Amino acid sequence: MFLDALQSYYAPVVALVFFAAMVITDKLFSKRIKRLFLWEIGLIFLVIVDTWADYCFSGISTLEGSRLRTLTSFINFAISPCLPMILVFLYETEDSKRFSRWFYVPMLINAFMSLLSIWLGLIFNVSAENVYTRGPLFVIPFVASGFYLLSLVFCSAKQRGKPNRKSETGFLLIFLFVIGLAIVTEIVFNVHFMVWSVAEAFVILYYLFLTTQKILYDPLTGTYNRIAYEKQLEKINWQSECTIAMIDLDNLKNINDQFGHSSGDAAICSVASSILNTKCKHMWLYRYGGDEFVLLSNRLNADEMKKILKISQSQCEEIQGIRPCFSYGVAEYRMGDDLHNTILSADIDMYRHKKNLRDV
């Protein structure tokens, strides 16, 4: 039994060690986010060791084996909901309210019922002969875990303005289905070591998903950043046609000088939001520099893009009584054209627009 468990969990444990090292040396995330992932890694390691020990103890048909297996069963059921609960804390930011006390109720009820099960057999029961059976309230840990998994999906879905929010929510929904399938498979077919291996794989993939967002998205505006823009240009060049708009804020220096850089940041966000809120499909906004943006579309022509930008100008929210405004230049790239010349044409058009506004 020991060797069977070792064979099943050797790769997950090694992967967990490397994952922990990756989180510790990470330079992208805050200390708080890294700490939450390290807690998650620690709990996954604990439940892996616990299920490993439980499987080994199941072959000891003595009272001592029964007691040891009762302990491992308690730890497994009591801790299970804590793993998705910790991931929910990733969405608890300074701008959002802390979770209410009711948020912890499912976890506490589950832990209390798991503790009572040692004597009353509510969730699980291990006989003196070390025979394990499910109790009448066996579903409680799964209900509690499901509550926190659904909370995780909900917190992801309600992030307004966050880039790639739909992809993140979709990723979590897929995991919800996969982990549910793993649980059903373990229960129905009496398969071992599946759930926590799947959970570990998800946590690692989720971390990599969030890392990708950190790399490709601008944290201030929620738009794509310059790295993503340059990657997109590589795809466009010689492969597809598109319309390009170069965008530059006009009065940012005045806002910074009069009201400070925090108001300047708010002006940059206002312009980005006004463009994103047009909700036009097949259009991507990139923050190219401090107050410079690039808008790309593979469906809109130059006139359609100019129309959208004019609407966006009128929708910018005022900052300290001043409505941010921006200049833009638009150019169309066609197969066989020089992409960099097209970008230069859009840039020249933008500066012409800026000069005309200044003259007015």
mmCIF file of C-alpha atoms in Angstrom:
data_model
loop_
_atom_site.group_PDB
_atom_site.id
_atom_site.type_symbol
_atom_site.label_atom_id
_atom_site.label_comp_id
_atom_site.label_asym_id
_atom_site.label_seq_id
_atom_site.Cartn_x
_atom_site.Cartn_y
_atom_site.Cartn_z
ATOM 1 C CA MET A 1 0.000 0.000 0.000
ATOM 2 C CA PHE A 2 2.803 2.402 0.858
ATOM 3 C CA LEU A 3 4.401 1.885 -2.557
ATOM 4 C CA ASP A 4 1.044 2.349 -4.333
ATOM 5 C CA ALA A 5 0.569 5.673 -2.575
ATOM 6 C CA LEU A 6 4.172 6.661 -3.262
ATOM 7 C CA GLN A 7 3.750 5.892 -6.944
ATOM 8 C CA SER A 8 0.580 8.006 -7.144
ATOM 9 C CA TYR A 9 1.786 11.019 -5.162
ATOM 10 C CA TYR A 10 5.511 11.190 -5.974
ATOM 11 C CA ALA A 11 5.048 13.468 -9.007
ATOM 12 C CA PRO A 12 2.478 15.771 -7.300
ATOM 13 C CA VAL A 13 4.721 16.218 -4.244
ATOM 14 C CA VAL A 14 7.783 17.022 -6.370
ATOM 15 C CA ALA A 15 5.711 19.458 -8.449
ATOM 16 C CA LEU A 16 4.457 21.072 -5.246
ATOM 17 C CA VAL A 17 8.023 21.644 -4.012
ATOM 18 C CA PHE A 18 9.046 23.307 -7.285
ATOM 19 C CA PHE A 19 5.833 25.353 -7.275
ATOM 20 C CA ALA A 20 6.575 26.598 -3.750
ATOM 21 C CA ALA A 21 10.067 27.654 -4.851
ATOM 22 C CA MET A 22 8.569 29.484 -7.827
ATOM 23 C CA VAL A 23 6.121 31.389 -5.608
ATOM 24 C CA ILE A 24 8.808 32.327 -3.071
ATOM 25 C CA THR A 25 11.115 33.746 -5.761
ATOM 26 C CA ASP A 26 8.304 35.473 -7.684
ATOM 27 C CA LYS A 27 8.743 39.234 -8.263
ATOM 28 C CA LEU A 28 5.358 40.042 -9.804
ATOM 29 C CA PHE A 29 2.874 39.452 -6.995
ATOM 30 C CA SER A 30 2.552 41.217 -3.662
ATOM 31 C CA LYS A 31 3.666 39.582 -0.430
ATOM 32 C CA ARG A 32 0.021 39.047 0.512
ATOM 33 C CA ILE A 33 -0.786 37.137 -2.694
ATOM 34 C CA LYS A 34 2.366 35.044 -2.377
ATOM 35 C CA ARG A 35 1.527 34.288 1.254
ATOM 36 C CA LEU A 36 -1.950 33.058 0.290
ATOM 37 C CA PHE A 37 -0.517 30.755 -2.373
ATOM 38 C CA LEU A 38 2.056 29.424 0.093
ATOM 39 C CA TRP A 39 -0.754 28.682 2.559
ATOM 40 C CA GLU A 40 -2.557 26.883 -0.259
ATOM 41 C CA ILE A 41 0.566 24.866 -1.065
ATOM 42 C CA GLY A 42 1.001 23.956 2.604
ATOM 43 C CA LEU A 43 -2.589 22.736 2.930
ATOM 44 C CA ILE A 44 -2.381 20.728 -0.295
ATOM 45 C CA PHE A 45 0.785 19.082 0.983
ATOM 46 C CA LEU A 46 -0.953 18.328 4.286
ATOM 47 C CA VAL A 47 -3.990 16.667 2.678
ATOM 48 C CA ILE A 48 -1.760 14.703 0.287
ATOM 49 C CA VAL A 49 0.258 13.352 3.213
ATOM 50 C CA ASP A 50 -2.978 12.746 5.116
ATOM 51 C CA THR A 51 -4.648 10.734 2.327
ATOM 52 C CA TRP A 52 -1.378 8.882 1.772
ATOM 53 C CA ALA A 53 -1.246 7.936 5.465
ATOM 54 C CA ASP A 54 -4.956 7.060 5.498
ATOM 55 C CA TYR A 55 -4.461 4.642 2.615
ATOM 56 C CA CYS A 56 -1.508 3.010 4.383
ATOM 57 C CA PHE A 57 -3.396 2.750 7.702
ATOM 58 C CA SER A 58 -6.367 1.086 5.992
ATOM 59 C CA GLY A 59 -4.399 -2.171 5.898
ATOM 60 C CA ILE A 60 -3.944 -2.298 9.698
ATOM 61 C CA SER A 61 -6.880 -4.294 11.109
ATOM 62 C CA THR A 62 -6.321 -3.339 14.743
ATOM 63 C CA LEU A 63 -7.676 -0.813 17.206
ATOM 64 C CA GLU A 64 -4.512 1.247 16.766
ATOM 65 C CA GLY A 65 -5.068 1.305 13.009
ATOM 66 C CA SER A 66 -8.673 2.366 13.594
ATOM 67 C CA ARG A 67 -7.594 5.296 15.754
ATOM 68 C CA LEU A 68 -4.984 6.438 13.258
ATOM 69 C CA ARG A 69 -7.461 6.261 10.402
ATOM 70 C CA THR A 70 -10.053 8.169 12.417
ATOM 71 C CA LEU A 71 -7.486 10.937 12.845
ATOM 72 C CA THR A 72 -6.592 11.043 9.142
ATOM 73 C CA SER A 73 -10.284 11.044 8.152
ATOM 74 C CA PHE A 74 -10.977 13.942 10.513
ATOM 75 C CA ILE A 75 -8.072 15.985 9.121
ATOM 76 C CA ASN A 76 -9.114 15.313 5.535
ATOM 77 C CA PHE A 77 -12.761 16.296 5.963
ATOM 78 C CA ALA A 78 -12.084 19.238 8.287
ATOM 79 C CA ILE A 79 -9.463 20.863 6.062
ATOM 80 C CA SER A 80 -11.037 20.258 2.632
ATOM 81 C CA PRO A 81 -13.151 23.471 2.455
ATOM 82 C CA CYS A 82 -10.168 25.582 3.558
ATOM 83 C CA LEU A 83 -8.384 25.110 0.232
ATOM 84 C CA PRO A 84 -10.943 26.908 -1.993
ATOM 85 C CA MET A 85 -11.623 29.396 0.830
ATOM 86 C CA ILE A 86 -8.000 30.595 0.764
ATOM 87 C CA LEU A 87 -8.223 31.181 -2.996
ATOM 88 C CA VAL A 88 -11.287 33.375 -2.480
ATOM 89 C CA PHE A 89 -9.130 35.668 -0.327
ATOM 90 C CA LEU A 90 -7.156 36.522 -3.481
ATOM 91 C CA TYR A 91 -10.098 38.758 -4.419
ATOM 92 C CA GLU A 92 -10.181 40.555 -1.066
ATOM 93 C CA THR A 93 -8.456 43.859 -1.825
ATOM 94 C CA GLU A 94 -8.099 47.210 -0.101
ATOM 95 C CA ASP A 95 -10.802 48.622 -2.360
ATOM 96 C CA SER A 96 -13.306 45.874 -1.584
ATOM 97 C CA LYS A 97 -14.970 45.156 1.705
ATOM 98 C CA ARG A 98 -13.693 42.324 3.823
ATOM 99 C CA PHE A 99 -15.783 39.199 3.829
ATOM 100 C CA SER A 100 -18.428 39.130 6.533
ATOM 101 C CA ARG A 101 -18.407 36.684 9.417
ATOM 102 C CA TRP A 102 -21.050 34.615 7.641
ATOM 103 C CA PHE A 103 -18.448 33.744 5.033
ATOM 104 C CA TYR A 104 -16.670 31.513 7.553
ATOM 105 C CA VAL A 105 -19.811 29.702 8.759
ATOM 106 C CA PRO A 106 -19.689 26.753 6.283
ATOM 107 C CA MET A 107 -16.052 26.082 7.158
ATOM 108 C CA LEU A 108 -16.730 26.221 10.913
ATOM 109 C CA ILE A 109 -19.831 24.012 10.682
ATOM 110 C CA ASN A 110 -17.902 21.464 8.643
ATOM 111 C CA ALA A 111 -14.963 21.455 11.084
ATOM 112 C CA PHE A 112 -17.326 21.039 14.058
ATOM 113 C CA MET A 113 -19.289 18.213 12.406
ATOM 114 C CA SER A 114 -16.020 16.503 11.408
ATOM 115 C CA LEU A 115 -14.881 16.666 15.025
ATOM 116 C CA LEU A 116 -18.169 15.194 16.283
ATOM 117 C CA SER A 117 -17.837 12.423 13.701
ATOM 118 C CA ILE A 118 -14.927 10.983 15.684
ATOM 119 C CA TRP A 119 -17.479 9.837 18.277
ATOM 120 C CA LEU A 120 -20.880 10.061 16.540
ATOM 121 C CA GLY A 121 -20.034 8.977 12.981
ATOM 122 C CA LEU A 122 -21.942 11.865 11.378
ATOM 123 C CA ILE A 123 -19.684 12.364 8.351
ATOM 124 C CA PHE A 124 -17.504 9.277 8.599
ATOM 125 C CA ASN A 125 -17.155 6.254 10.844
ATOM 126 C CA VAL A 126 -14.186 3.941 11.429
ATOM 127 C CA SER A 127 -15.023 0.769 13.340
ATOM 128 C CA ALA A 128 -12.771 -0.926 15.890
ATOM 129 C CA GLU A 129 -11.830 -3.362 13.112
ATOM 130 C CA ASN A 130 -10.670 -0.370 11.019
ATOM 131 C CA VAL A 131 -13.552 -0.566 8.550
ATOM 132 C CA TYR A 132 -14.390 2.850 7.071
ATOM 133 C CA THR A 133 -18.009 3.784 6.256
ATOM 134 C CA ARG A 134 -19.713 7.033 5.276
ATOM 135 C CA GLY A 135 -21.948 8.764 7.781
ATOM 136 C CA PRO A 136 -25.451 10.187 7.165
ATOM 137 C CA LEU A 137 -24.006 13.723 6.815
ATOM 138 C CA PHE A 138 -21.220 12.688 4.453
ATOM 139 C CA VAL A 139 -22.086 15.494 1.998
ATOM 140 C CA ILE A 140 -21.355 18.363 4.431
ATOM 141 C CA PRO A 141 -17.646 18.779 3.483
ATOM 142 C CA PHE A 142 -18.578 18.742 -0.202
ATOM 143 C CA VAL A 143 -21.325 21.325 0.305
ATOM 144 C CA ALA A 144 -18.935 23.579 2.238
ATOM 145 C CA SER A 145 -16.218 23.182 -0.413
ATOM 146 C CA GLY A 146 -18.783 23.815 -3.154
ATOM 147 C CA PHE A 147 -19.842 27.027 -1.424
ATOM 148 C CA TYR A 148 -16.290 28.387 -1.509
ATOM 149 C CA LEU A 149 -15.706 27.221 -5.080
ATOM 150 C CA LEU A 150 -18.854 29.032 -6.204
ATOM 151 C CA SER A 151 -17.730 32.076 -4.203
ATOM 152 C CA LEU A 152 -14.452 31.955 -6.123
ATOM 153 C CA VAL A 153 -16.303 31.974 -9.451
ATOM 154 C CA PHE A 154 -18.616 34.769 -8.260
ATOM 155 C CA CYS A 155 -15.728 36.975 -7.101
ATOM 156 C CA SER A 156 -14.035 36.525 -10.457
ATOM 157 C CA ALA A 157 -17.200 37.293 -12.426
ATOM 158 C CA LYS A 158 -18.011 40.508 -10.556
ATOM 159 C CA GLN A 159 -14.649 42.177 -11.258
ATOM 160 C CA ARG A 160 -15.827 45.062 -13.393
ATOM 161 C CA GLY A 161 -13.302 46.446 -15.812
ATOM 162 C CA LYS A 162 -10.728 43.732 -15.193
ATOM 163 C CA PRO A 163 -9.136 42.552 -18.444
ATOM 164 C CA ASN A 164 -9.762 38.974 -19.481
ATOM 165 C CA ARG A 165 -12.401 38.604 -16.754
ATOM 166 C CA LYS A 166 -14.525 36.267 -18.866
ATOM 167 C CA SER A 167 -11.576 33.973 -19.550
ATOM 168 C CA GLU A 168 -10.727 33.867 -15.854
ATOM 169 C CA THR A 169 -14.307 33.058 -14.890
ATOM 170 C CA GLY A 170 -14.498 30.434 -17.627
ATOM 171 C CA PHE A 171 -11.284 28.857 -16.364
ATOM 172 C CA LEU A 172 -12.748 28.603 -12.862
ATOM 173 C CA LEU A 173 -16.009 27.110 -14.163
ATOM 174 C CA ILE A 174 -14.078 24.439 -16.043
ATOM 175 C CA PHE A 175 -12.172 23.609 -12.876
ATOM 176 C CA LEU A 176 -15.447 23.422 -10.944
ATOM 177 C CA PHE A 177 -16.657 20.807 -13.416
ATOM 178 C CA VAL A 178 -13.355 18.870 -13.433
ATOM 179 C CA ILE A 179 -13.004 18.727 -9.634
ATOM 180 C CA GLY A 180 -16.674 17.714 -9.354
ATOM 181 C CA LEU A 181 -16.065 14.910 -11.837
ATOM 182 C CA ALA A 182 -12.998 13.778 -9.859
ATOM 183 C CA ILE A 183 -15.001 13.688 -6.615
ATOM 184 C CA VAL A 184 -17.815 11.669 -8.195
ATOM 185 C CA THR A 185 -15.284 9.264 -9.732
ATOM 186 C CA GLU A 186 -13.570 8.690 -6.382
ATOM 187 C CA ILE A 187 -16.868 8.071 -4.589
ATOM 188 C CA VAL A 188 -18.587 5.903 -7.206
ATOM 189 C CA PHE A 189 -15.620 3.824 -8.377
ATOM 190 C CA ASN A 190 -13.644 3.881 -5.125
ATOM 191 C CA VAL A 191 -10.606 5.412 -6.858
ATOM 192 C CA HIS A 192 -7.809 6.833 -4.709
ATOM 193 C CA PHE A 193 -5.533 9.885 -4.972
ATOM 194 C CA MET A 194 -7.459 11.696 -7.724
ATOM 195 C CA VAL A 195 -9.091 14.746 -6.097
ATOM 196 C CA TRP A 196 -6.028 16.335 -4.539
ATOM 197 C CA SER A 197 -3.873 15.717 -7.606
ATOM 198 C CA VAL A 198 -6.487 17.541 -9.688
ATOM 199 C CA ALA A 199 -6.725 20.323 -7.086
ATOM 200 C CA GLU A 200 -2.953 20.788 -7.099
ATOM 201 C CA ALA A 201 -2.834 20.930 -10.899
ATOM 202 C CA PHE A 202 -5.570 23.573 -10.861
ATOM 203 C CA VAL A 203 -3.785 25.770 -8.303
ATOM 204 C CA ILE A 204 -0.571 25.681 -10.345
ATOM 205 C CA LEU A 205 -2.433 26.476 -13.580
ATOM 206 C CA TYR A 206 -4.393 29.228 -11.847
ATOM 207 C CA TYR A 207 -1.163 30.800 -10.609
ATOM 208 C CA LEU A 208 0.268 30.695 -14.137
ATOM 209 C CA PHE A 209 -2.964 32.201 -15.488
ATOM 210 C CA LEU A 210 -2.743 35.114 -13.046
ATOM 211 C CA THR A 211 0.945 35.523 -13.882
ATOM 212 C CA THR A 212 0.055 35.844 -17.563
ATOM 213 C CA GLN A 213 -2.431 38.572 -16.688
ATOM 214 C CA LYS A 214 0.244 40.406 -14.726
ATOM 215 C CA ILE A 215 2.612 40.258 -17.691
ATOM 216 C CA LEU A 216 0.186 41.202 -20.482
ATOM 217 C CA TYR A 217 -2.131 43.718 -18.801
ATOM 218 C CA ASP A 218 -1.625 47.231 -17.494
ATOM 219 C CA PRO A 219 -2.498 47.304 -13.765
ATOM 220 C CA LEU A 220 -3.620 50.959 -13.776
ATOM 221 C CA THR A 221 -6.069 51.007 -16.681
ATOM 222 C CA GLY A 222 -6.978 47.349 -17.179
ATOM 223 C CA THR A 223 -5.939 47.532 -20.836
ATOM 224 C CA TYR A 224 -3.340 45.410 -22.563
ATOM 225 C CA ASN A 225 0.217 46.683 -22.066
ATOM 226 C CA ARG A 226 3.109 47.337 -24.449
ATOM 227 C CA ILE A 227 4.380 43.748 -24.305
ATOM 228 C CA ALA A 228 0.988 42.483 -25.483
ATOM 229 C CA TYR A 229 0.945 45.182 -28.193
ATOM 230 C CA GLU A 230 4.320 44.118 -29.587
ATOM 231 C CA LYS A 231 3.236 40.469 -29.550
ATOM 232 C CA GLN A 232 0.098 41.413 -31.471
ATOM 233 C CA LEU A 233 2.134 43.312 -34.066
ATOM 234 C CA GLU A 234 4.148 40.144 -34.697
ATOM 235 C CA LYS A 235 0.902 38.301 -35.462
ATOM 236 C CA ILE A 236 -0.427 41.082 -37.689
ATOM 237 C CA ASN A 237 2.661 41.685 -39.819
ATOM 238 C CA TRP A 238 2.172 39.989 -43.207
ATOM 239 C CA GLN A 239 -0.666 37.853 -41.843
ATOM 240 C CA SER A 240 -3.791 40.003 -41.553
ATOM 241 C CA GLU A 241 -5.284 43.408 -42.205
ATOM 242 C CA CYS A 242 -6.175 45.849 -39.467
ATOM 243 C CA THR A 243 -6.920 49.446 -38.562
ATOM 244 C CA ILE A 244 -4.590 51.225 -36.155
ATOM 245 C CA ALA A 245 -5.285 54.305 -34.019
ATOM 246 C CA MET A 246 -2.580 56.135 -32.077
ATOM 247 C CA ILE A 247 -4.029 57.981 -29.064
ATOM 248 C CA ASP A 248 -2.398 60.615 -26.849
ATOM 249 C CA LEU A 249 -3.900 62.610 -23.949
ATOM 250 C CA ASP A 250 -3.879 66.386 -24.486
ATOM 251 C CA ASN A 251 -4.104 68.073 -21.109
ATOM 252 C CA LEU A 252 -2.491 65.558 -18.780
ATOM 253 C CA LYS A 253 0.400 67.842 -17.776
ATOM 254 C CA ASN A 254 -2.030 70.552 -16.646
ATOM 255 C CA ILE A 255 -3.945 68.056 -14.504
ATOM 256 C CA ASN A 256 -0.708 66.717 -12.988
ATOM 257 C CA ASP A 257 0.608 70.218 -12.237
ATOM 258 C CA GLN A 258 -2.640 71.500 -10.713
ATOM 259 C CA PHE A 259 -3.998 68.475 -8.876
ATOM 260 C CA GLY A 260 -1.161 65.950 -8.569
ATOM 261 C CA HIS A 261 -0.251 62.703 -10.274
ATOM 262 C CA SER A 262 -3.084 60.739 -8.653
ATOM 263 C CA SER A 263 -5.530 62.932 -10.579
ATOM 264 C CA GLY A 264 -3.395 62.410 -13.675
ATOM 265 C CA ASP A 265 -3.703 58.657 -13.224
ATOM 266 C CA ALA A 266 -7.464 59.085 -12.860
ATOM 267 C CA ALA A 267 -7.522 61.004 -16.156
ATOM 268 C CA ILE A 268 -5.614 58.207 -17.907
ATOM 269 C CA CYS A 269 -8.097 55.660 -16.515
ATOM 270 C CA SER A 270 -11.010 57.864 -17.596
ATOM 271 C CA VAL A 271 -9.828 57.875 -21.212
ATOM 272 C CA ALA A 272 -9.183 54.120 -21.199
ATOM 273 C CA SER A 273 -12.609 53.422 -19.674
ATOM 274 C CA SER A 274 -14.403 55.647 -22.173
ATOM 275 C CA ILE A 275 -12.892 53.665 -25.059
ATOM 276 C CA LEU A 276 -13.417 50.263 -23.446
ATOM 277 C CA ASN A 277 -17.023 51.122 -22.562
ATOM 278 C CA THR A 278 -17.958 51.461 -26.222
ATOM 279 C CA LYS A 279 -18.031 47.644 -26.061
ATOM 280 C CA CYS A 280 -17.201 47.253 -29.719
ATOM 281 C CA LYS A 281 -16.214 43.704 -30.600
ATOM 282 C CA HIS A 282 -12.955 42.906 -32.379
ATOM 283 C CA MET A 283 -11.220 45.956 -30.919
ATOM 284 C CA TRP A 284 -8.202 45.891 -28.577
ATOM 285 C CA LEU A 285 -6.787 48.765 -26.540
ATOM 286 C CA TYR A 286 -3.133 48.847 -25.472
ATOM 287 C CA ARG A 287 -1.401 51.268 -23.127
ATOM 288 C CA TYR A 288 1.743 52.047 -25.097
ATOM 289 C CA GLY A 289 3.332 54.565 -22.718
ATOM 290 C CA GLY A 290 2.478 56.958 -19.896
ATOM 291 C CA ASP A 291 -0.432 58.739 -21.611
ATOM 292 C CA GLU A 292 -0.290 56.983 -24.981
ATOM 293 C CA PHE A 293 -2.615 54.248 -26.190
ATOM 294 C CA VAL A 294 -2.914 52.165 -29.338
ATOM 295 C CA LEU A 295 -6.248 50.864 -30.600
ATOM 296 C CA LEU A 296 -6.279 47.904 -33.005
ATOM 297 C CA SER A 297 -9.161 46.307 -34.872
ATOM 298 C CA ASN A 298 -9.298 43.657 -37.580
ATOM 299 C CA ARG A 299 -12.942 44.412 -38.438
ATOM 300 C CA LEU A 300 -13.396 48.198 -38.273
ATOM 301 C CA ASN A 301 -12.311 50.520 -41.067
ATOM 302 C CA ALA A 302 -10.799 53.963 -40.445
ATOM 303 C CA ASP A 303 -14.120 55.846 -40.541
ATOM 304 C CA GLU A 304 -15.776 53.439 -38.098
ATOM 305 C CA MET A 305 -12.854 53.683 -35.686
ATOM 306 C CA LYS A 306 -12.876 57.493 -35.837
ATOM 307 C CA LYS A 307 -16.591 57.453 -35.045
ATOM 308 C CA ILE A 308 -15.980 55.299 -31.962
ATOM 309 C CA LEU A 309 -13.156 57.562 -30.772
ATOM 310 C CA LYS A 310 -15.334 60.663 -31.174
ATOM 311 C CA ILE A 311 -18.011 59.028 -29.024
ATOM 312 C CA SER A 312 -15.370 58.062 -26.468
ATOM 313 C CA GLN A 313 -14.137 61.659 -26.240
ATOM 314 C CA SER A 314 -17.577 62.832 -25.166
ATOM 315 C CA GLN A 315 -17.846 60.092 -22.523
ATOM 316 C CA CYS A 316 -14.655 60.821 -20.568
ATOM 317 C CA GLU A 317 -15.450 61.464 -16.911
ATOM 318 C CA GLU A 318 -14.383 64.812 -15.483
ATOM 319 C CA ILE A 319 -11.377 64.888 -13.144
ATOM 320 C CA GLN A 320 -11.332 67.822 -10.700
ATOM 321 C CA GLY A 321 -13.793 69.658 -12.957
ATOM 322 C CA ILE A 322 -11.679 69.082 -16.081
ATOM 323 C CA ARG A 323 -12.777 66.683 -18.789
ATOM 324 C CA PRO A 324 -9.778 64.753 -20.134
ATOM 325 C CA CYS A 325 -9.432 64.912 -23.884
ATOM 326 C CA PHE A 326 -7.221 63.116 -26.340
ATOM 327 C CA SER A 327 -5.953 63.371 -29.888
ATOM 328 C CA TYR A 328 -5.892 60.434 -32.239
ATOM 329 C CA GLY A 329 -4.690 59.421 -35.654
ATOM 330 C CA VAL A 330 -6.003 56.497 -37.668
ATOM 331 C CA ALA A 331 -4.472 54.475 -40.496
ATOM 332 C CA GLU A 332 -5.388 51.247 -42.270
ATOM 333 C CA TYR A 333 -2.913 48.409 -42.793
ATOM 334 C CA ARG A 334 -3.389 46.170 -45.800
ATOM 335 C CA MET A 335 -1.570 43.033 -46.868
ATOM 336 C CA GLY A 336 1.717 43.943 -48.519
ATOM 337 C CA ASP A 337 2.010 47.316 -46.762
ATOM 338 C CA ASP A 338 4.860 48.167 -44.451
ATOM 339 C CA LEU A 339 3.335 47.856 -40.975
ATOM 340 C CA HIS A 340 5.732 50.319 -39.378
ATOM 341 C CA ASN A 341 4.945 52.914 -42.062
ATOM 342 C CA THR A 342 1.245 52.427 -41.307
ATOM 343 C CA ILE A 343 1.909 53.037 -37.602
ATOM 344 C CA LEU A 344 3.968 56.116 -38.506
ATOM 345 C CA SER A 345 1.087 57.426 -40.642
ATOM 346 C CA ALA A 346 -1.308 57.026 -37.714
ATOM 347 C CA ASP A 347 1.204 58.781 -35.456
ATOM 348 C CA ILE A 348 1.576 61.715 -37.881
ATOM 349 C CA ASP A 349 -2.205 61.962 -38.178
ATOM 350 C CA MET A 350 -2.471 62.029 -34.373
ATOM 351 C CA TYR A 351 0.000 64.912 -34.050
ATOM 352 C CA ARG A 352 -1.833 66.776 -36.824
ATOM 353 C CA HIS A 353 -5.045 66.314 -34.839
ATOM 354 C CA LYS A 354 -3.319 67.516 -31.668
ATOM 355 C CA LYS A 355 -1.973 70.629 -33.437
ATOM 356 C CA ASN A 356 -5.412 71.473 -34.811
ATOM 357 C CA LEU A 357 -6.944 71.228 -31.320
ATOM 358 C CA ARG A 358 -4.175 73.404 -29.895
ATOM 359 C CA ASP A 359 -4.724 76.043 -32.592
ATOM 360 C CA VAL A 360 -8.456 76.077 -31.857
#
